[in-house]
Amino acid sequence: MDLLKLFIAALLVNNIVLMRFLALCSYVGMTAEPGPALGIGWAVTFVMVLAGVVTWFLNVFVLQPLGLTFLSTLIFILVIASLVQLVEIYLRKSIPSLYHVMGIYLPLITTNCAILGLTFINQREGFTLIQSIVNSIGVAWGYTLAMLLLANLRQRIKHSNVPKFLDGYPIVFILTAILAVAFMGFTGMAK
Amino acid sequence: MKQLWKDFVNGIISENAVLKLMIGLCPVLAISTTVVNGVGMGLATTFVLLGSNLTIALIRNIVPKEIRIPVFIIVIATFVTITDLSMAAYFPALHKTLGIFIPLIVVNCIIMGRAEAFASRNTPVRAIADGLGMGIGFILTLILLSGARELLGNGTIFGASLPFKGFEPALIMILPPGAFFAIGIMIAIFNNLFKLKRDGGHKHGSA
């Protein structure tokens, strides 16, 4: 039950994009079409869960026993960068069909701050391994949800009459603000 | 000297990272609830940007091309760790409010972008001018945005309340949706001003 609450909190209440302001670069940059938005969503989910597990083991079995937590920033970013490389090489060689779906988005993911942010959140909350995995999935799906919502909204406004003053990126942020107002309705569902 | 000035001014308006290039948005939106937070974040980012720009410009001829990205990441992460620990020691309250956004300076696209696009190709002096300009452009954006949000959402300026009564702050401006509203409007204003300025420039015959 607690795990479900944790999942809902990560997915909706503290939505990584709309409430925590992470991964905004890809959020405004990659949502012109719903297709790529979904592709990058899957790639992020994959890497987030892997990064969540790997950094949990590193944090609990290496950094904390040796008193090296002040090096987390340095180590986590290196772990994520190499993880993305490994996943890309493995997918290209072994599962070409999956590589075809999300491979081209993988290199972009290294600098996606949601992934590094997630590893810090997991570390600071002191989650267990299971909690880390549930939280990672929740955050990743929350990210995908926000991406899909915006991508579809942007498809709709293509044919509507946007004020000239707000044309381009400004209207995207106004849409996001309205989405964020909607997501604030989830406040209180779970902590 | 003229070149240095050009490098410096470049980052403030014509290539303002947040408003023009749309990078480095995450910390800008997340911590712009009060001006103090905004300035703190801006200074921390500028320090990292200056340090990494200088270091990368100094080692640009030693680092092999193929492994430059990991090297840049390590340089940037080192400066971020220095900032993180110093802020925790000297400004514990600010450090706590900014939270994970201090370590997340590592993945701020502004810093990596300048390392790759400018510092790795130019002399250390020019890299510093560029870092200063970019940093000041970033701080100015943060001051404007956080000033507007603090005034409208909390009814204060720099933490001091307004000298007159009767202004009812709209709480939504310091909540997450307010950040998106504010940056949307700000980018729209910036785009329109910039367009006006460019047209004006043509009229006077200067490129």
XYZ file of C-alpha atoms in Angstrom, chain A residues 17-25 28 70 73-74 77-78 81 110-111 113 116-117 120-121 124 165-166 169-170 173-174 176-178 180-181 184, chain B residues 22 24-26 29-30 73-74 77-78 80-81 85 99-101 103-104 106-107 109 172 175-177 179-181 183-185 187-189 191-192:
72
model
C 8.264 17.942 -15.032
C 5.246 19.939 -13.924
C 5.879 20.118 -10.187
C 9.626 19.594 -9.821
C 10.799 21.441 -12.955
C 13.239 18.797 -14.176
C 13.925 17.710 -17.759
C 12.430 20.895 -19.179
C 14.869 21.002 -22.109
C 9.878 21.773 -24.692
C 30.425 14.021 -1.034
C 27.646 14.226 -7.898
C 30.806 13.195 -9.695
C 26.893 11.556 -13.531
C 29.695 9.263 -14.670
C 26.904 8.623 -18.872
C 22.897 11.736 -20.619
C 22.159 15.400 -20.096
C 18.547 16.291 -15.658
C 20.486 12.647 -12.293
C 17.795 14.401 -10.260
C 19.675 12.407 -5.880
C 16.043 12.166 -4.771
C 18.272 11.911 -0.088
C 2.554 37.943 -29.181
C 2.633 34.421 -27.726
C 7.689 28.888 -27.219
C 5.653 31.290 -25.051
C 4.798 27.527 -21.501
C 1.295 28.914 -21.081
C 2.315 23.942 -19.454
C 1.136 26.369 -16.794
C -2.461 25.251 -17.355
C 0.458 22.393 -13.935
C -2.697 23.959 -12.502
C -2.021 20.723 -8.570
C 16.006 28.013 -24.134
C 19.233 25.907 -18.466
C 15.513 26.290 -17.802
C 15.107 23.800 -14.973
C 11.889 27.896 -13.001
C 12.387 25.837 -9.881
C 31.945 16.319 -17.323
C 34.603 15.575 -14.703
C 31.400 18.023 -11.661
C 34.509 18.969 -9.686
C 29.988 21.772 -8.767
C 31.186 19.699 -5.810
C 30.356 21.942 -0.192
C 18.344 21.536 -2.513
C 19.118 19.160 -5.368
C 19.410 22.045 -7.821
C 24.346 19.290 -7.591
C 22.161 19.441 -10.705
C 26.353 19.473 -13.483
C 23.715 18.802 -16.119
C 23.136 22.622 -20.534
C -0.342 30.987 -7.712
C 3.461 27.895 -6.976
C 4.682 25.768 -9.912
C 2.090 26.983 -12.488
C 6.688 29.779 -12.930
C 5.466 28.558 -16.310
C 3.150 31.536 -16.768
C 8.579 32.474 -18.131
C 6.106 32.221 -21.021
C 5.222 35.904 -20.773
C 10.047 34.998 -23.360
C 7.239 36.601 -25.358
C 8.278 40.074 -24.169
C 11.241 38.059 -28.340
C 9.154 41.093 -29.206
